[in-house]
CSV table of C-alpha atoms and ligand atoms in Angstrom, one decimal:
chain,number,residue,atom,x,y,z
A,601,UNK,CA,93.7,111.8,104.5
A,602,UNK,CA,96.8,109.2,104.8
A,603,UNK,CA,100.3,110.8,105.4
A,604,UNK,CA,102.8,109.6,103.2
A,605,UNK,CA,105.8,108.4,105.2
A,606,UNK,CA,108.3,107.7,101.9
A,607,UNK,CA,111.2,109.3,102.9
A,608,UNK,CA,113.3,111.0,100.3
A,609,UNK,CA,116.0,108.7,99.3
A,610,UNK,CA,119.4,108.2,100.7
A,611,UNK,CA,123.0,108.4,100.2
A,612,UNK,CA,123.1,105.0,97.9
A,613,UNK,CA,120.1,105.8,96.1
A,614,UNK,CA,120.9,104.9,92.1
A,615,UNK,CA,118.4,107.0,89.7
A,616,UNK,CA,117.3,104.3,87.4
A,617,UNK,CA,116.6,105.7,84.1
A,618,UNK,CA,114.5,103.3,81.9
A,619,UNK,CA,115.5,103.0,78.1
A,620,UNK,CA,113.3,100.4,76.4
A,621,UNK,CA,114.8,100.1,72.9
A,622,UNK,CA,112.8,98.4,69.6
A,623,UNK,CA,111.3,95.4,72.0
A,624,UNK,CA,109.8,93.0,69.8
A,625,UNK,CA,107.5,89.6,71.2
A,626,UNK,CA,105.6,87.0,69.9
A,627,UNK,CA,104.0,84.1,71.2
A,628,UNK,CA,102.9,80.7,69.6
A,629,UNK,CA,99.6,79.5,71.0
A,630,UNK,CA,98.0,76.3,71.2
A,631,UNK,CA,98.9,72.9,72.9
A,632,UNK,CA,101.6,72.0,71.5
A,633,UNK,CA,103.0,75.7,70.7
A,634,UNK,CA,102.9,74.4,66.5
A,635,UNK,CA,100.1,77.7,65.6
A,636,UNK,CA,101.8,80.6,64.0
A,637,UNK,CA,103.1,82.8,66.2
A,638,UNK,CA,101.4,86.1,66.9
A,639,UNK,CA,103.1,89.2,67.2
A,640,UNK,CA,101.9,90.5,70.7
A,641,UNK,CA,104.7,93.5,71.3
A,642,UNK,CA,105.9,95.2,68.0
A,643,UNK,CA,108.9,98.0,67.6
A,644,UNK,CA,108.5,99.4,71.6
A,645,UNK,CA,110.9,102.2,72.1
A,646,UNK,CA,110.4,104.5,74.8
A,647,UNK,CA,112.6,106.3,77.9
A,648,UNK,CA,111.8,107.0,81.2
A,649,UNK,CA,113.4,109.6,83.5
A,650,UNK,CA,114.4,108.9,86.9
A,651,UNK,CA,111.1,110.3,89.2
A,652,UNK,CA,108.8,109.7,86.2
A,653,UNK,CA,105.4,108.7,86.4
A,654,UNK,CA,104.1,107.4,83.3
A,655,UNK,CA,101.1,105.5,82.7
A,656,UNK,CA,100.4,102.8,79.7
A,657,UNK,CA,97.2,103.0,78.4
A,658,UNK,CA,95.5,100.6,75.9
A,659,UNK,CA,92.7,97.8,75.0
A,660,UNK,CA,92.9,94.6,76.7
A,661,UNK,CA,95.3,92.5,75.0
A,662,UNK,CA,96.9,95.0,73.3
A,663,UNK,CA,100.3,94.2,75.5
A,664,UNK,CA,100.8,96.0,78.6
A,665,UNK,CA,101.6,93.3,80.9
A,666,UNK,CA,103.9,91.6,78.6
A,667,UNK,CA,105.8,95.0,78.4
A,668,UNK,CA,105.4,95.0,82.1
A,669,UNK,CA,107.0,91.9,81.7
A,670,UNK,CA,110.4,92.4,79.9
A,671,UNK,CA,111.1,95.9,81.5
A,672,UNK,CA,110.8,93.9,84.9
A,673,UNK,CA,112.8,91.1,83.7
A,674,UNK,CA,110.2,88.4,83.9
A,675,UNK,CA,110.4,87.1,80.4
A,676,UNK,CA,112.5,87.9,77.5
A,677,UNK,CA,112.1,89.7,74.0
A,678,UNK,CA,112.4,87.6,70.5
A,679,UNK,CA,114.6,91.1,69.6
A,680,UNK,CA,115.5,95.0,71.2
A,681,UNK,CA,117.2,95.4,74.7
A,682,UNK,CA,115.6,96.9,77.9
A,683,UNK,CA,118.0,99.4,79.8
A,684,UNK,CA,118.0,100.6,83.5
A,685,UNK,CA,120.5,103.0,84.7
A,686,UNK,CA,122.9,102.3,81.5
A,687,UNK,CA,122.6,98.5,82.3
A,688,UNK,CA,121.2,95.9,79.7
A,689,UNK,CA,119.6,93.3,81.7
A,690,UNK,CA,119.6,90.5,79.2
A,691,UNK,CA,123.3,90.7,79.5
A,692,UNK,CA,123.3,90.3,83.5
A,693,UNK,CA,124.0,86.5,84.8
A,694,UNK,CA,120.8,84.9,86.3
A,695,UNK,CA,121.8,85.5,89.8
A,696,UNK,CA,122.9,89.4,88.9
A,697,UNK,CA,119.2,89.9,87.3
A,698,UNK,CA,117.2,88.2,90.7
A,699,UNK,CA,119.9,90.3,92.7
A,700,UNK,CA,119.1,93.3,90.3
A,701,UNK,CA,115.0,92.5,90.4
A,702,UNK,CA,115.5,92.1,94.1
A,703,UNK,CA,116.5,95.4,95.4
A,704,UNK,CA,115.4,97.5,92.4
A,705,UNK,CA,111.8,96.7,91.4
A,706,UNK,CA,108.5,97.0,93.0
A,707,UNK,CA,106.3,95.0,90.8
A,708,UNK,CA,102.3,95.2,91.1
A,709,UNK,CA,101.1,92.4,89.7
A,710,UNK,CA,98.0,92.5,87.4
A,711,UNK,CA,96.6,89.1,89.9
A,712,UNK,CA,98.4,90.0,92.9
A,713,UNK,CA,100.2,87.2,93.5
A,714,UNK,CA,100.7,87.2,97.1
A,715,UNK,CA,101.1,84.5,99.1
A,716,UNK,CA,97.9,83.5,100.6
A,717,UNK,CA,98.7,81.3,103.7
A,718,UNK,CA,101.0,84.2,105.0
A,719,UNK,CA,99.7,87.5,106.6
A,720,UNK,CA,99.3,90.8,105.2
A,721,UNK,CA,102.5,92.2,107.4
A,722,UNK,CA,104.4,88.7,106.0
A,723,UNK,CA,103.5,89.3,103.0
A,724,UNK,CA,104.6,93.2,102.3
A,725,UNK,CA,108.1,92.5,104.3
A,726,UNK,CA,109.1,89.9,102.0
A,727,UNK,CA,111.2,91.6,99.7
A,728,UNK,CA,113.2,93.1,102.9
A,729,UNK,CA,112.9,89.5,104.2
A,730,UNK,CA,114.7,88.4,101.4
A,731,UNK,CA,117.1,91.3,101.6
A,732,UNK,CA,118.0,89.7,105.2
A,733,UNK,CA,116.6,93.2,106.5
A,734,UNK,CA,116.4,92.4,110.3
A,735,UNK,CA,112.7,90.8,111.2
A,736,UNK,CA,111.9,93.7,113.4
A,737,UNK,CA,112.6,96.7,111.1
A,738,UNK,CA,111.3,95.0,108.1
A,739,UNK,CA,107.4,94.2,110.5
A,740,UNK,CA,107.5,98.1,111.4
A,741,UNK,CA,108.0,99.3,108.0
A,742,UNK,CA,105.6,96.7,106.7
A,743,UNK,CA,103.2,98.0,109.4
A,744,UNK,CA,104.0,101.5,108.6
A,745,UNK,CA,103.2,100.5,104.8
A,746,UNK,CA,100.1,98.9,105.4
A,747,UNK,CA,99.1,102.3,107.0
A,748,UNK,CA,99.4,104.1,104.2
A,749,UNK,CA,96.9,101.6,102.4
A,750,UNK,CA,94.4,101.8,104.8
A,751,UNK,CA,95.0,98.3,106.0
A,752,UNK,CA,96.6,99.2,109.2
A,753,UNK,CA,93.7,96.9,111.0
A,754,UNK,CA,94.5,94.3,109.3
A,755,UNK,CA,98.1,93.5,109.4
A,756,UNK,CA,97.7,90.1,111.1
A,757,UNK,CA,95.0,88.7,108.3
A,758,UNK,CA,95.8,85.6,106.3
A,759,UNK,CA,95.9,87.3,102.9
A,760,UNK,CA,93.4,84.6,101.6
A,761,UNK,CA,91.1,85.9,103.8
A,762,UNK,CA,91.2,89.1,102.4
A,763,UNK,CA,88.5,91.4,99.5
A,764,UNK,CA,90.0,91.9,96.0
A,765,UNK,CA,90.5,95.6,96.5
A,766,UNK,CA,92.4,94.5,100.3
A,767,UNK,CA,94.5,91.9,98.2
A,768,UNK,CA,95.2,94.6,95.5
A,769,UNK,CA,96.6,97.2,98.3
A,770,UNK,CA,98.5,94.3,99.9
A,771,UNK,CA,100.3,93.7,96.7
A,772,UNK,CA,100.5,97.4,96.1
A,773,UNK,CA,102.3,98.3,99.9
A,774,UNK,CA,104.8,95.2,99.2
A,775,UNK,CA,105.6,96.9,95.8
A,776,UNK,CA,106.8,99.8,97.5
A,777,UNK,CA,108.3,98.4,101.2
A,778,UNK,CA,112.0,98.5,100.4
A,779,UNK,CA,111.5,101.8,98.0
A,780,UNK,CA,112.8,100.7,94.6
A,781,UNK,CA,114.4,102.5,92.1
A,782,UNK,CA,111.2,101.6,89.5
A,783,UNK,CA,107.9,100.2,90.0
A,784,UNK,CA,106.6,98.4,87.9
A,785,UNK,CA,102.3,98.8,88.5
A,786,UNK,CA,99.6,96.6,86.1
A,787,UNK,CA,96.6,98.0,86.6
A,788,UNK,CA,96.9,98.9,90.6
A,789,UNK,CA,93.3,100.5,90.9
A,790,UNK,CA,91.3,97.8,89.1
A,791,UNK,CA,89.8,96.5,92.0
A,792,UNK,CA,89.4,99.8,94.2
A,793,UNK,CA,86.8,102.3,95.0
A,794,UNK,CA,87.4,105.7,93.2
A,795,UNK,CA,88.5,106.9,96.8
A,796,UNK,CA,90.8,104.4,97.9
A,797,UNK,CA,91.7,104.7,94.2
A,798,UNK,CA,93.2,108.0,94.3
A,799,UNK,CA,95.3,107.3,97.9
A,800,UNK,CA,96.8,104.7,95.6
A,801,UNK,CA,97.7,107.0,93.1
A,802,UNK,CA,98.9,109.7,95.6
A,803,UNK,CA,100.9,106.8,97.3
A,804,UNK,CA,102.2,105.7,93.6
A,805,UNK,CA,103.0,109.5,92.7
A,806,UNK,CA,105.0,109.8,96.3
A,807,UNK,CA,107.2,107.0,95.1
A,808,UNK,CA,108.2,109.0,91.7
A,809,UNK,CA,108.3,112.6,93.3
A,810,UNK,CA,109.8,112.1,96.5
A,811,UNK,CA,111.6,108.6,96.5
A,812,UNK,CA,112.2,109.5,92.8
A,813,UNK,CA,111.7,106.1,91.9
A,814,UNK,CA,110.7,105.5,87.8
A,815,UNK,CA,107.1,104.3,87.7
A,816,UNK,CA,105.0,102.7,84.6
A,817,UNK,CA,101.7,102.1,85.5
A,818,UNK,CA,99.4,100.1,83.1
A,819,UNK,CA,96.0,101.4,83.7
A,820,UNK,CA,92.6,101.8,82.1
A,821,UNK,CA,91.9,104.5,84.6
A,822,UNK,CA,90.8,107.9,83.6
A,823,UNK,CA,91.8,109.5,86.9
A,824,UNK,CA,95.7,108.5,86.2
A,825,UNK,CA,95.7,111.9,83.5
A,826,UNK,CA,96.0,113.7,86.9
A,827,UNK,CA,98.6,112.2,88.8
A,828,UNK,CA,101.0,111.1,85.9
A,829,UNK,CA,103.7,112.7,84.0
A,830,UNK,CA,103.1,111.2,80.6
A,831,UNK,CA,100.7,109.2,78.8
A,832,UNK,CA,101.6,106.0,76.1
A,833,UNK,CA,98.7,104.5,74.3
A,834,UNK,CA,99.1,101.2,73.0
A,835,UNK,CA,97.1,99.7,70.4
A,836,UNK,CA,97.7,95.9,68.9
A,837,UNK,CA,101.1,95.8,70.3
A,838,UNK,CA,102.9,99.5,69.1
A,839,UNK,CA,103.1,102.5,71.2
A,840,UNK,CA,100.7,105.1,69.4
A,841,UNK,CA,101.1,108.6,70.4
A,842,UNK,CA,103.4,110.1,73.8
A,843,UNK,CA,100.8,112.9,75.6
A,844,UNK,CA,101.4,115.9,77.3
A,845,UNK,CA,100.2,116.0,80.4
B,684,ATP,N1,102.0,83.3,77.7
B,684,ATP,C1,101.3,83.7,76.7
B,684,ATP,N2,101.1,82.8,75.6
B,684,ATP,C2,100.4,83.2,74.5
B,684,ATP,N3,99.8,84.4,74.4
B,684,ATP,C3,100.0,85.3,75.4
B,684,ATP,C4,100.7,85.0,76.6
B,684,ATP,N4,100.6,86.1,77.4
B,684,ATP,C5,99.9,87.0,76.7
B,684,ATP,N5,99.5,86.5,75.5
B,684,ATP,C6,98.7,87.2,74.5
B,684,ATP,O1,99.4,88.5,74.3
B,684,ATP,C7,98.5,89.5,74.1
B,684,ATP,C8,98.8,90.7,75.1
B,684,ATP,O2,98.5,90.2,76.4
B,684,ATP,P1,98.8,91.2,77.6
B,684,ATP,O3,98.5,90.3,78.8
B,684,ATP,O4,100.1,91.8,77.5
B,684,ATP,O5,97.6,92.3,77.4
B,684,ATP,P2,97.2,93.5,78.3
B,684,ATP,O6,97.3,94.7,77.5
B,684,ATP,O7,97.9,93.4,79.6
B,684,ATP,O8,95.6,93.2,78.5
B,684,ATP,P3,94.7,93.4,79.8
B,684,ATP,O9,94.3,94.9,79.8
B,684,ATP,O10,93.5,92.5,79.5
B,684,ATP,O11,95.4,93.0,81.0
B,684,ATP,C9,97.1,88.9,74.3
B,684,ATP,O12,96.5,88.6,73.0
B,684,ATP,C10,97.3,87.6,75.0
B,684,ATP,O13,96.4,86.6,74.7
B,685,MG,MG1,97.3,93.1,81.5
């Protein structure tokens, strides 16, 4: 069994409360972008507390990523505001938002994208990297994150070189290397064994109880009932139901 080496947070640790209010997206399809458009999120409202673990459940193509998407500040909504800690990031300049994204998101992405010509220690120290944490710190805590992924014997592969489920813990550890505020996971065990599946989730679940970083995790993965806090279900674009656990 790994050992989870997430620290509790410190001194200048911000709890970021998520309030996603009425988000409304549609996209026009086609070459030319001339087709109607077609509504993909429709009236999302939803909150979530600081050290919550929700996952976002639904068919594929009913709009998880692209909620992923605007609470992470990726794209934009056609209407509604996305809040974290109090702060409407639409309304921050483009340099505040990459600042913002920078320090305060871990974002799994759905395909990874890591960078495949860089190892796997390069390539989960980037964001402290790009916080100009010092090259040596930020290699031990990538080394130290790759542990907890079970990829600790592999920290000097070229990422290209690596399995899906190897790419998909990669993208995971870098996610979580500089301990944001929320993280943001699309469908982080879709490539692993159930095993390796649940470290993920324990590793995921750390982040929210013991970092008390905010965490939605799009997922079609039964076994997420038993690590998160809440369920949403999403169906053609509107959040159906909110579950107990
Ligand atoms: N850039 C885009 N342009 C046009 N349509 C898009 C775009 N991105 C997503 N869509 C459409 O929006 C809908 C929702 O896509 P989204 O990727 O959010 O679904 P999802 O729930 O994440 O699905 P999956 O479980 O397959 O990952 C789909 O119908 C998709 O085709
Ligand atoms: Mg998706």
């Amino acid at each position: 069994m790994l050992l989870f080496r997430i620290p509790p947070h410190g001194p200048g640790f911000v709890p970021m409360i998520l309030n996603i209010n009425n988000l409304t997206k549609s996209y026009k399809e086609g070459y030319n972008g001339q087709s109607p458009a077609h509504r993909v999120l429709d009236d999302v409202t939803f909150s979530v507390a600081s050290g919550e673990f929700i996952a976002l459940r639904g068919a594929s193509g009913s709009g998880k990523t692209t909620l992923l998407n605007l609470i992470g500040g990726l794209d934009v909504p056609d209407s509604g505001r996305v809040e974290v800690a109090g702060q409407d990031i639409a309304l921050m300049s483009d340099d505040g938002r990459s600042e913002w994204r920078l320090h305060s998101i871990g974002f799994v992405f759905q395909f990874f994208n890591l960078i495949g010509n860089l190892t796997v220690t390069e390539n989960i120290a980037l964001p402290l990297l790009f916080q100009d944490t010092p090259d040596r710190k930020a290699r031990e805590r990538a080394h130290a994150l790759a542990d907890e992924v079970a990829l600790g014997d592999k920290v000097d592969r070229f990422v290209n070189q690596l399995s899906g489920g190897e790419m998909q813990r990669v993208a995971i550890a870098r996610a979580l290397v500089h301990e944001p505020g929320v993280v943001l996971a699309d469908e982080p065990t879709g490539n692993l064994d159930s095993t390796t599946g649940h470290v993920i989730l324990d590793l995921l679940k750390a982040a929210s109880k013991r970092h008390g970083a905010t965490v939605v995790m799009a997922t079609h993965d039964h076994k997420c009932a038993d690590y998160c806090d809440r369920t949403l279900e999403m169906t053609d674009g509107r959040l159906m139901k909110t579950e107990a656990p």
